[in-house]
C-alpha cells in the first residue's frame, strides 16, 4: 500500500535551533500506525541555527516497511527575523557648544553579529541646533533595515545645559582715606558672540 508522508510546515526565529519537524502519515490500513513501520522516515533540511531569515525546504527520507511504499511531500521551514532593540544613548552638551555625536546601543544580537552585519544603520536626529536654548530635546532614530533583524527603534534625550560663565572681580587699589574706585568685572565663557 502507498503511505503518504508529509512534512508539516514549521517556523522559527533567526538564531534559534531548528524545531522538531513533524511528519504526518496518510494511508495506513487496518489498525496500522507509525509503530507498524520497521523504520521511521526522518525529516531533513539545509537550514541551521544561524541560517538567514527566509524559507527553506524540509524533506523526509528513509524509512522502511514491508507493507508500505512511501510517498513523500516536502514541507517548508520559515525563519523569521529576530527582534533587535536599538536605542540612542542619552547625551549632554552645553549651550553654544554644538550637538554631540550620538551613540547607539543594541540588545538582541544573535551569535557574533554586530553593527557591521546590519544592512543599513538607523540614523539619529534631533531638532536641537547649535544655537538651541538650554533644555531637553528628543533624539529620534529613523531608517535602518536588515534581512535577519526586525529593528525596534527607541529614542534618547539630549540635554542642553547652561554654559558655564566665569565672572571675576578685577583687582583694584586705592589710597588710604580715598573713596573706593569703580569696581569692574571680567567675564569668561560667553558663546555665540554674546
CSV table of N, CA, C and O in Angstrom, one decimal, residues 68-185:
chain,number,residue,atom,x,y,z
A,68,UNK,N,4.3,-1.1,3.2
A,68,UNK,CA,4.0,0.2,2.6
A,68,UNK,C,5.1,0.7,1.7
A,68,UNK,O,6.3,0.5,2.0
A,69,UNK,N,4.7,1.4,0.7
A,69,UNK,CA,5.7,2.2,-0.1
A,69,UNK,C,5.5,3.7,0.2
A,69,UNK,O,4.4,4.2,0.1
A,70,UNK,N,6.6,4.3,0.5
A,70,UNK,CA,6.5,5.7,1.0
A,70,UNK,C,6.4,6.7,-0.2
A,70,UNK,O,7.1,6.5,-1.2
A,71,UNK,N,5.5,7.7,0.0
A,71,UNK,CA,5.4,8.8,-1.0
A,71,UNK,C,5.6,10.1,-0.2
A,71,UNK,O,4.7,10.4,0.7
A,72,UNK,N,6.6,10.8,-0.5
A,72,UNK,CA,7.0,11.9,0.4
A,72,UNK,C,6.5,13.3,-0.2
A,72,UNK,O,6.5,13.5,-1.4
A,73,UNK,N,6.1,14.1,0.7
A,73,UNK,CA,5.7,15.5,0.3
A,73,UNK,C,6.5,16.5,1.2
A,73,UNK,O,6.4,16.4,2.5
A,74,UNK,N,7.2,17.4,0.6
A,74,UNK,CA,8.1,18.3,1.4
A,74,UNK,C,7.2,19.3,2.1
A,74,UNK,O,6.1,19.6,1.8
A,75,UNK,N,7.9,19.9,3.2
A,75,UNK,CA,7.3,21.0,3.9
A,75,UNK,C,8.2,22.2,3.8
A,75,UNK,O,9.2,22.2,3.1
A,76,UNK,N,7.9,23.2,4.5
A,76,UNK,CA,8.6,24.5,4.5
A,76,UNK,C,9.0,24.9,5.9
A,76,UNK,O,8.1,24.9,6.8
A,77,UNK,N,10.2,25.3,6.1
A,77,UNK,CA,10.6,25.9,7.4
A,77,UNK,C,10.8,27.4,7.1
A,77,UNK,O,11.6,27.8,6.2
A,78,UNK,N,10.0,28.2,7.8
A,78,UNK,CA,10.1,29.7,7.7
A,78,UNK,C,11.0,30.2,8.8
A,78,UNK,O,10.6,30.0,10.0
A,79,UNK,N,12.0,30.9,8.5
A,79,UNK,CA,12.9,31.5,9.5
A,79,UNK,C,12.5,33.0,9.6
A,79,UNK,O,12.7,33.7,8.6
A,80,UNK,N,12.0,33.4,10.7
A,80,UNK,CA,11.5,34.8,10.9
A,80,UNK,C,12.7,35.7,11.4
A,80,UNK,O,13.7,35.2,12.0
A,81,UNK,N,12.6,36.9,11.2
A,81,UNK,CA,13.6,37.9,11.7
A,81,UNK,C,13.6,37.9,13.2
A,81,UNK,O,12.5,37.8,13.8
A,82,UNK,N,14.8,38.1,13.8
A,82,UNK,CA,14.9,38.3,15.2
A,82,UNK,C,14.7,39.7,15.5
A,82,UNK,O,15.0,40.6,14.7
A,83,UNK,N,14.2,40.0,16.7
A,83,UNK,CA,14.0,41.4,17.1
A,83,UNK,C,15.3,42.0,17.7
A,83,UNK,O,15.9,41.4,18.5
A,84,UNK,N,15.7,43.2,17.2
A,84,UNK,CA,16.8,43.9,17.7
A,84,UNK,C,16.4,45.3,18.1
A,84,UNK,O,15.9,46.1,17.3
A,85,UNK,N,16.5,45.5,19.4
A,85,UNK,CA,16.2,46.8,20.0
A,85,UNK,C,17.4,47.7,20.0
A,85,UNK,O,18.4,47.4,20.5
A,86,UNK,N,17.2,48.8,19.3
A,86,UNK,CA,18.3,49.8,19.1
A,86,UNK,C,17.8,51.1,19.8
A,86,UNK,O,16.8,51.6,19.5
A,87,UNK,N,18.7,51.6,20.7
A,87,UNK,CA,18.4,52.8,21.5
A,87,UNK,C,19.5,53.9,21.2
A,87,UNK,O,20.6,53.5,21.0
A,88,UNK,N,19.0,55.1,21.3
A,88,UNK,CA,20.0,56.2,21.4
A,88,UNK,C,20.4,56.5,22.8
A,88,UNK,O,19.5,56.6,23.7
A,89,UNK,N,21.7,56.5,23.1
A,89,UNK,CA,22.1,56.8,24.4
A,89,UNK,C,21.9,58.3,24.7
A,89,UNK,O,22.2,59.1,23.9
A,90,UNK,N,21.4,58.6,25.9
A,90,UNK,CA,21.2,60.0,26.3
A,90,UNK,C,22.5,60.7,26.3
A,90,UNK,O,23.6,60.1,26.6
A,91,UNK,N,22.5,62.0,25.9
A,91,UNK,CA,23.7,62.8,25.8
A,91,UNK,C,23.5,64.2,26.4
A,91,UNK,O,22.4,64.6,26.6
A,92,UNK,N,24.6,64.8,26.8
A,92,UNK,CA,24.6,66.1,27.4
A,92,UNK,C,25.6,67.0,26.7
A,92,UNK,O,26.7,66.6,26.3
A,93,UNK,N,25.1,68.3,26.5
A,93,UNK,CA,26.0,69.3,25.9
A,93,UNK,C,25.7,70.6,26.6
A,93,UNK,O,24.8,70.7,27.5
A,94,UNK,N,26.5,71.6,26.3
A,94,UNK,CA,26.3,72.9,26.9
A,94,UNK,C,25.8,73.9,25.8
A,94,UNK,O,26.2,73.8,24.6
A,95,UNK,N,25.1,74.9,26.2
A,95,UNK,CA,24.6,75.9,25.4
A,95,UNK,C,25.7,76.5,24.6
A,95,UNK,O,26.8,76.9,25.1
A,96,UNK,N,25.6,76.5,23.2
A,96,UNK,CA,26.6,77.1,22.4
A,96,UNK,C,27.8,76.2,22.1
A,96,UNK,O,28.7,76.6,21.4
A,97,UNK,N,27.8,75.0,22.6
A,97,UNK,CA,28.9,74.1,22.4
A,97,UNK,C,28.7,73.1,21.3
A,97,UNK,O,29.5,72.2,21.1
A,98,UNK,N,27.6,73.2,20.6
A,98,UNK,CA,27.3,72.3,19.5
A,98,UNK,C,26.6,71.0,19.9
A,98,UNK,O,26.4,70.7,21.1
A,99,UNK,N,26.2,70.2,18.9
A,99,UNK,CA,25.4,69.0,19.1
A,99,UNK,C,26.4,67.8,19.1
A,99,UNK,O,27.2,67.7,18.1
A,100,UNK,N,26.5,67.0,20.1
A,100,UNK,CA,27.4,65.9,20.1
A,100,UNK,C,27.1,64.8,19.1
A,100,UNK,O,26.0,64.8,18.6
A,101,UNK,N,28.0,63.9,18.9
A,101,UNK,CA,27.7,62.7,18.1
A,101,UNK,C,27.0,61.7,19.0
A,101,UNK,O,27.4,61.4,20.1
A,102,UNK,N,25.9,61.2,18.5
A,102,UNK,CA,25.1,60.3,19.3
A,102,UNK,C,25.6,58.9,19.2
A,102,UNK,O,25.9,58.4,18.1
A,103,UNK,N,25.6,58.1,20.3
A,103,UNK,CA,26.0,56.7,20.3
A,103,UNK,C,24.7,55.9,20.4
A,103,UNK,O,23.7,56.2,21.0
A,104,UNK,N,24.8,54.7,19.8
A,104,UNK,CA,23.7,53.7,19.8
A,104,UNK,C,24.0,52.5,20.6
A,104,UNK,O,25.2,52.1,20.7
A,105,UNK,N,23.0,51.9,21.2
A,105,UNK,CA,23.2,50.6,21.9
A,105,UNK,C,22.2,49.7,21.3
A,105,UNK,O,21.1,50.1,20.9
A,106,UNK,N,22.5,48.4,21.4
A,106,UNK,CA,21.5,47.4,20.8
A,106,UNK,C,21.4,46.2,21.7
A,106,UNK,O,22.4,45.8,22.4
A,107,UNK,N,20.2,45.6,21.8
A,107,UNK,CA,20.0,44.4,22.6
A,107,UNK,C,19.3,43.4,21.7
A,107,UNK,O,18.3,43.8,21.1
A,108,UNK,N,19.8,42.2,21.7
A,108,UNK,CA,19.1,41.2,20.9
A,108,UNK,C,20.0,40.6,19.8
A,108,UNK,O,19.5,39.8,18.9
A,109,UNK,N,21.3,40.9,19.8
A,109,UNK,CA,22.2,40.3,18.8
A,109,UNK,C,22.1,38.8,18.9
A,109,UNK,O,22.0,38.2,19.9
A,110,UNK,N,22.3,38.2,17.7
A,110,UNK,CA,22.4,36.7,17.6
A,110,UNK,C,23.8,36.3,17.3
A,110,UNK,O,24.5,36.9,16.5
A,111,UNK,N,24.3,35.3,18.1
A,111,UNK,CA,25.6,34.8,17.9
A,111,UNK,C,26.7,35.9,18.0
A,111,UNK,O,26.7,36.7,18.9
A,112,UNK,N,27.5,36.0,17.0
A,112,UNK,CA,28.6,37.0,17.0
A,112,UNK,C,28.2,38.2,16.1
A,112,UNK,O,29.1,39.0,15.8
A,113,UNK,N,27.0,38.4,15.8
A,113,UNK,CA,26.6,39.5,14.9
A,113,UNK,C,26.9,40.9,15.7
A,113,UNK,O,26.9,40.9,16.9
A,114,UNK,N,27.2,41.9,14.9
A,114,UNK,CA,27.4,43.2,15.4
A,114,UNK,C,27.0,44.2,14.4
A,114,UNK,O,26.4,43.9,13.4
A,115,UNK,N,27.3,45.5,14.7
A,115,UNK,CA,26.8,46.6,13.9
A,115,UNK,C,27.1,46.5,12.4
A,115,UNK,O,26.3,46.7,11.5
A,116,UNK,N,28.3,46.0,12.1
A,116,UNK,CA,28.8,45.9,10.7
A,116,UNK,C,27.9,44.9,9.9
A,116,UNK,O,27.9,44.9,8.7
A,117,UNK,N,27.2,44.0,10.6
A,117,UNK,CA,26.4,43.0,9.9
A,117,UNK,C,25.0,43.5,9.5
A,117,UNK,O,24.4,42.8,8.7
A,118,UNK,N,24.6,44.6,10.0
A,118,UNK,CA,23.3,45.2,9.6
A,118,UNK,C,23.4,45.7,8.2
A,118,UNK,O,24.5,46.3,7.8
A,119,UNK,N,22.4,45.6,7.4
A,119,UNK,CA,22.4,46.1,6.0
A,119,UNK,C,22.4,47.6,6.0
A,119,UNK,O,23.1,48.2,5.1
A,120,UNK,N,21.7,48.3,6.9
A,120,UNK,CA,21.8,49.7,7.0
A,120,UNK,C,21.5,50.1,8.4
A,120,UNK,O,20.5,49.6,9.0
A,121,UNK,N,22.3,51.0,8.9
A,121,UNK,CA,22.1,51.5,10.3
A,121,UNK,C,21.0,52.6,10.4
A,121,UNK,O,20.9,53.4,9.5
A,122,UNK,N,20.2,52.6,11.5
A,122,UNK,CA,19.3,53.7,11.7
A,122,UNK,C,20.1,55.0,12.0
A,122,UNK,O,21.3,54.9,12.5
A,123,UNK,N,19.6,56.1,11.7
A,123,UNK,CA,20.3,57.4,11.9
A,123,UNK,C,19.6,58.2,13.0
A,123,UNK,O,18.4,58.4,12.9
A,124,UNK,N,20.4,58.7,14.0
A,124,UNK,CA,19.8,59.6,15.0
A,124,UNK,C,19.6,61.0,14.5
A,124,UNK,O,20.5,61.5,13.7
A,125,UNK,N,18.6,61.7,14.9
A,125,UNK,CA,18.4,63.1,14.6
A,125,UNK,C,17.7,63.8,15.7
A,125,UNK,O,16.9,63.2,16.4
A,126,UNK,N,17.9,65.1,15.8
A,126,UNK,CA,17.2,65.9,16.8
A,126,UNK,C,16.9,67.3,16.2
A,126,UNK,O,17.6,67.8,15.3
A,127,UNK,N,15.9,68.0,16.8
A,127,UNK,CA,15.6,69.3,16.3
A,127,UNK,C,16.5,70.3,16.9
A,127,UNK,O,16.5,71.5,16.5
A,128,UNK,N,17.2,69.9,18.0
A,128,UNK,CA,18.2,70.9,18.6
A,128,UNK,C,19.3,71.3,17.6
A,128,UNK,O,19.7,70.5,16.8
A,129,UNK,N,19.7,72.5,17.7
A,129,UNK,CA,20.7,73.1,16.9
A,129,UNK,C,21.8,73.7,17.7
A,129,UNK,O,21.7,73.8,19.0
A,130,UNK,N,22.8,74.2,17.1
A,130,UNK,CA,24.0,74.8,17.7
A,130,UNK,C,23.5,75.9,18.6
A,130,UNK,O,24.1,76.1,19.7
A,131,UNK,N,22.5,76.6,18.2
A,131,UNK,CA,22.0,77.8,19.0
A,131,UNK,C,20.9,77.5,19.9
A,131,UNK,O,20.3,78.5,20.5
A,132,UNK,N,20.4,76.3,20.0
A,132,UNK,CA,19.3,76.0,20.8
A,132,UNK,C,19.5,76.3,22.3
A,132,UNK,O,20.6,76.2,22.8
A,133,UNK,N,18.4,76.8,22.9
A,133,UNK,CA,18.5,77.2,24.3
A,133,UNK,C,18.6,76.0,25.2
A,133,UNK,O,18.2,74.9,24.8
A,134,UNK,N,19.0,76.2,26.5
A,134,UNK,CA,19.1,75.0,27.4
A,134,UNK,C,17.7,74.4,27.6
A,134,UNK,O,16.7,75.0,27.5
A,135,UNK,N,17.8,73.0,27.7
A,135,UNK,CA,16.5,72.3,27.9
A,135,UNK,C,16.7,70.8,27.4
A,135,UNK,O,17.9,70.4,27.2
A,136,UNK,N,15.7,70.1,27.3
A,136,UNK,CA,15.7,68.7,26.8
A,136,UNK,C,15.1,68.6,25.5
A,136,UNK,O,14.0,69.1,25.2
A,137,UNK,N,15.8,67.8,24.6
A,137,UNK,CA,15.4,67.7,23.2
A,137,UNK,C,15.4,66.2,22.9
A,137,UNK,O,16.4,65.5,23.1
A,138,UNK,N,14.3,65.6,22.3
A,138,UNK,CA,14.3,64.2,22.0
A,138,UNK,C,15.2,63.9,20.8
A,138,UNK,O,15.4,64.8,19.9
A,139,UNK,N,15.8,62.8,20.8
A,139,UNK,CA,16.7,62.3,19.7
A,139,UNK,C,16.0,61.1,19.2
A,139,UNK,O,15.8,60.1,19.9
A,140,UNK,N,15.6,61.2,17.9
A,140,UNK,CA,14.8,60.1,17.3
A,140,UNK,C,15.7,59.3,16.3
A,140,UNK,O,16.6,59.9,15.7
A,141,UNK,N,15.3,58.0,16.2
A,141,UNK,CA,16.0,57.2,15.2
A,141,UNK,C,15.1,56.9,14.0
A,141,UNK,O,13.9,56.8,14.2
A,142,UNK,N,15.7,56.9,12.8
A,142,UNK,CA,14.9,56.6,11.7
A,142,UNK,C,15.7,55.8,10.7
A,142,UNK,O,16.9,55.8,10.7
A,143,UNK,N,15.0,55.1,9.8
A,143,UNK,CA,15.7,54.3,8.8
A,143,UNK,C,16.3,53.0,9.4
A,143,UNK,O,16.0,52.6,10.5
A,144,UNK,N,17.2,52.4,8.7
A,144,UNK,CA,17.9,51.2,9.1
A,144,UNK,C,17.0,50.0,8.7
A,144,UNK,O,15.8,50.0,8.8
A,145,UNK,N,17.7,49.0,8.3
A,145,UNK,CA,17.0,47.7,7.9
A,145,UNK,C,18.0,46.6,7.9
A,145,UNK,O,19.2,46.8,7.8
A,146,UNK,N,17.5,45.3,8.0
A,146,UNK,CA,18.3,44.2,7.9
A,146,UNK,C,17.5,43.0,7.5
A,146,UNK,O,16.3,42.9,7.8
A,147,UNK,N,18.2,42.0,6.8
A,147,UNK,CA,17.5,40.8,6.4
A,147,UNK,C,17.2,39.9,7.5
A,147,UNK,O,16.3,39.0,7.4
A,148,UNK,N,18.0,39.9,8.6
A,148,UNK,CA,17.8,39.0,9.7
A,148,UNK,C,17.2,39.6,10.9
A,148,UNK,O,16.9,38.8,11.9
A,149,UNK,N,17.1,40.9,11.0
A,149,UNK,CA,16.6,41.5,12.2
A,149,UNK,C,15.4,42.5,11.9
A,149,UNK,O,15.4,43.2,10.9
A,150,UNK,N,14.4,42.4,12.8
A,150,UNK,CA,13.3,43.4,12.8
A,150,UNK,C,13.8,44.5,13.8
A,150,UNK,O,13.9,44.2,15.0
A,151,UNK,N,14.1,45.7,13.3
A,151,UNK,CA,14.6,46.7,14.1
A,151,UNK,C,13.5,47.4,14.9
A,151,UNK,O,12.6,47.9,14.3
A,152,UNK,N,13.7,47.5,16.2
A,152,UNK,CA,12.7,48.3,17.0
A,152,UNK,C,13.5,49.5,17.6
A,152,UNK,O,14.5,49.3,18.3
A,153,UNK,N,13.1,50.7,17.2
A,153,UNK,CA,13.9,51.9,17.5
A,153,UNK,C,13.4,52.6,18.7
A,153,UNK,O,12.2,52.8,18.8
A,154,UNK,N,14.3,53.0,19.6
A,154,UNK,CA,13.9,53.7,20.8
A,154,UNK,C,14.6,55.0,20.9
A,154,UNK,O,15.8,55.1,20.7
A,155,UNK,N,13.9,56.1,21.2
A,155,UNK,CA,14.5,57.4,21.2
A,155,UNK,C,15.4,57.7,22.4
A,155,UNK,O,15.3,56.9,23.4
A,156,UNK,N,16.2,58.7,22.4
A,156,UNK,CA,17.0,59.1,23.5
A,156,UNK,C,16.7,60.6,23.8
A,156,UNK,O,15.8,61.2,23.2
A,157,UNK,N,17.5,61.2,24.7
A,157,UNK,CA,17.3,62.5,25.1
A,157,UNK,C,18.6,63.3,25.1
A,157,UNK,O,19.6,62.8,25.6
A,158,UNK,N,18.6,64.5,24.4
A,158,UNK,CA,19.7,65.4,24.5
A,158,UNK,C,19.4,66.5,25.5
A,158,UNK,O,18.4,67.2,25.4
A,159,UNK,N,20.2,66.6,26.5
A,159,UNK,CA,20.1,67.7,27.5
A,159,UNK,C,21.1,68.8,27.2
A,159,UNK,O,22.3,68.5,27.2
A,160,UNK,N,20.6,70.0,26.9
A,160,UNK,CA,21.5,71.1,26.7
A,160,UNK,C,21.5,71.9,28.1
A,160,UNK,O,20.4,72.4,28.5
A,161,UNK,N,22.6,72.0,28.7
A,161,UNK,CA,22.7,72.7,30.0
A,161,UNK,C,23.2,74.1,29.7
A,161,UNK,O,23.8,74.4,28.7
A,162,UNK,N,23.0,74.9,30.8
A,162,UNK,CA,23.5,76.3,30.7
A,162,UNK,C,25.1,76.3,30.5
A,162,UNK,O,25.7,75.5,31.2
A,163,UNK,N,25.6,77.1,29.7
A,163,UNK,CA,27.0,77.2,29.5
A,163,UNK,C,27.6,77.8,30.8
A,163,UNK,O,27.1,78.8,31.3
A,164,UNK,N,28.8,77.3,31.2
A,164,UNK,CA,29.4,77.9,32.4
A,164,UNK,C,30.0,79.3,32.1
A,164,UNK,O,30.6,79.5,31.0
A,165,UNK,N,29.7,80.3,32.9
A,165,UNK,CA,30.2,81.6,32.7
A,165,UNK,C,31.0,82.0,34.0
A,165,UNK,O,30.4,82.1,35.1
A,166,UNK,N,32.2,82.3,33.8
A,166,UNK,CA,33.1,82.7,34.9
A,166,UNK,C,33.1,84.2,35.0
A,166,UNK,O,33.4,84.9,34.1
A,167,UNK,N,32.8,84.7,36.2
A,167,UNK,CA,32.7,86.1,36.5
A,167,UNK,C,33.8,86.4,37.5
A,167,UNK,O,33.7,85.9,38.6
A,168,UNK,N,34.8,87.3,37.2
A,168,UNK,CA,35.8,87.6,38.1
A,168,UNK,C,35.8,89.1,38.4
A,168,UNK,O,35.6,89.9,37.5
A,169,UNK,N,35.9,89.4,39.7
A,169,UNK,CA,36.1,90.8,40.1
A,169,UNK,C,37.5,91.2,39.9
A,169,UNK,O,38.4,90.6,40.3
A,170,UNK,N,37.7,92.3,39.1
A,170,UNK,CA,39.0,92.7,38.8
A,170,UNK,C,39.7,93.4,40.1
A,170,UNK,O,39.0,94.0,40.9
A,171,UNK,N,41.0,93.1,40.2
A,171,UNK,CA,41.7,93.7,41.3
A,171,UNK,C,41.8,95.2,41.2
A,171,UNK,O,42.0,95.7,40.1
A,172,UNK,N,41.6,95.9,42.3
A,172,UNK,CA,41.7,97.4,42.3
A,172,UNK,C,42.5,97.8,43.5
A,172,UNK,O,42.7,97.0,44.5
A,173,UNK,N,43.0,99.0,43.5
A,173,UNK,CA,43.7,99.6,44.7
A,173,UNK,C,43.3,101.0,44.9
A,173,UNK,O,42.8,101.7,43.9
A,174,UNK,N,43.4,101.5,46.1
A,174,UNK,CA,43.2,102.9,46.4
A,174,UNK,C,44.1,103.4,47.5
A,174,UNK,O,44.6,102.6,48.3
A,175,UNK,N,44.2,104.6,47.6
A,175,UNK,CA,45.0,105.2,48.7
A,175,UNK,C,44.1,105.2,50.0
A,175,UNK,O,42.9,105.3,49.9
A,176,UNK,N,44.8,105.2,51.1
A,176,UNK,CA,44.1,105.3,52.4
A,176,UNK,C,43.3,106.6,52.5
A,176,UNK,O,43.7,107.6,52.1
A,177,UNK,N,42.1,106.4,53.0
A,177,UNK,CA,41.1,107.5,53.2
A,177,UNK,C,40.6,108.1,51.9
A,177,UNK,O,39.9,109.1,51.9
A,178,UNK,N,40.9,107.4,50.8
A,178,UNK,CA,40.3,107.8,49.5
A,178,UNK,C,39.0,107.0,49.2
A,178,UNK,O,38.9,105.9,49.7
A,179,UNK,N,38.1,107.5,48.4
A,179,UNK,CA,36.9,106.7,48.1
A,179,UNK,C,37.3,105.5,47.3
A,179,UNK,O,38.3,105.5,46.6
A,180,UNK,N,36.4,104.5,47.4
A,180,UNK,CA,36.6,103.3,46.6
A,180,UNK,C,36.6,103.6,45.1
A,180,UNK,O,35.8,104.4,44.7
A,181,UNK,N,37.4,102.9,44.3
A,181,UNK,CA,37.4,103.1,42.9
A,181,UNK,C,36.1,102.3,42.3
A,181,UNK,O,35.4,101.6,43.0
A,182,UNK,N,35.9,102.6,41.1
A,182,UNK,CA,34.7,101.8,40.4
A,182,UNK,C,35.2,100.4,40.2
A,182,UNK,O,36.2,100.1,39.6
A,183,UNK,N,34.4,99.5,40.8
A,183,UNK,CA,34.8,98.1,40.6
A,183,UNK,C,34.3,97.5,39.3
A,183,UNK,O,33.2,97.9,38.8
A,184,UNK,N,35.1,96.7,38.6
A,184,UNK,CA,34.7,96.1,37.3
A,184,UNK,C,34.8,94.6,37.4
A,184,UNK,O,35.5,94.0,38.2
A,185,UNK,N,34.1,94.0,36.5
A,185,UNK,CA,34.0,92.5,36.4
A,185,UNK,C,34.5,92.1,35.0
A,185,UNK,O,34.3,92.7,34.0
